[in-house]
Coordinates of C-alpha atoms in Angstrom, one line a residue:
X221 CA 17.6 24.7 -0.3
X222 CA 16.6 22.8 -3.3
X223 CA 14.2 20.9 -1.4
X224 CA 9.8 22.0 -1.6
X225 CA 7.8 21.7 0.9
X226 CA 4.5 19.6 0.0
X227 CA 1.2 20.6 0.9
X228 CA -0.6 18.3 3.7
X229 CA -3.9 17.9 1.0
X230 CA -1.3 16.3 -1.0
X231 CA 0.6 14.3 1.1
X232 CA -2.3 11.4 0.7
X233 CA -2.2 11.7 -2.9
X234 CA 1.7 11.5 -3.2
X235 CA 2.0 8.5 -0.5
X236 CA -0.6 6.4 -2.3
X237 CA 1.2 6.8 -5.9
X238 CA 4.6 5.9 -4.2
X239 CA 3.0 3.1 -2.8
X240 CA 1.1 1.9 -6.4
X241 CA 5.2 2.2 -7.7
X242 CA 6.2 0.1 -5.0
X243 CA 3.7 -2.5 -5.5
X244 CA 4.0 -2.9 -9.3
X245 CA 7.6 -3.5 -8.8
X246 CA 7.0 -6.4 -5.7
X247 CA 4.3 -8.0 -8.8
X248 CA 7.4 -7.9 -11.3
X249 CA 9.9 -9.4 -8.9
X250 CA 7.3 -12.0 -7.6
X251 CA 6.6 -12.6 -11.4
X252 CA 10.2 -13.5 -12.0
X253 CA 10.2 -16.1 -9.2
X254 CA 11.2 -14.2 -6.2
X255 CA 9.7 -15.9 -3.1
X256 CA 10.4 -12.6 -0.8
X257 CA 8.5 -10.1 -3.3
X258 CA 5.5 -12.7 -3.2
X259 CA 5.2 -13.1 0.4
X260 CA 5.1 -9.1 0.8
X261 CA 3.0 -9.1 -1.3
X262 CA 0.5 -11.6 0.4
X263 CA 1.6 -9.9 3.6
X264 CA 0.2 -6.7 2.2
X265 CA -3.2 -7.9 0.7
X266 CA -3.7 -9.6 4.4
X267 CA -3.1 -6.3 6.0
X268 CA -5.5 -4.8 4.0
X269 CA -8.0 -7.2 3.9
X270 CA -8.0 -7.1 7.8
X271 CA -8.0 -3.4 7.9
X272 CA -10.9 -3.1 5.5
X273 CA -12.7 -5.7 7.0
X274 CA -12.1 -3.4 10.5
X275 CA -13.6 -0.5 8.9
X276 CA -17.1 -2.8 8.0
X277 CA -16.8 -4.0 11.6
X278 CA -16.8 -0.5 12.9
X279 CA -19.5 0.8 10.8
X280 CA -22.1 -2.2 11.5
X281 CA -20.9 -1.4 15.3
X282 CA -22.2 2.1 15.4
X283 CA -25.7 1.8 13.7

């Protein structure tokens, strides 16, 4: 007991504000000089980037 059971329409929600926490404190580390907290963070924008830049790939695929 003592632990709730989340909803699935809210599991999204929940992962992407855990994630926004995570980032902001990677920015702060990488703001103090840490090396390792500004290469994930590069690491991450790349990952995105590419991903995005799948999605626009896909969709100019399929029309």
């Amino acid at each position: 007991m003592g632990r709730e059971l989340i909803a699935e329409d809210r599991l999204p929600a929940l992962l992407k504000e855990h994630q926004k926490v995570a980032d902001q404190a990677l920015v702060e580390r990488a703001r103090r000089g840490d090396q390792e907290a500004f290469s994930e963070l590069v690491r991450a924008h790349r990952a995105q980037a590419l991903r995005m830049g799948e999605q626009d790939h896909a969709g100019f695929a399929s029309s």
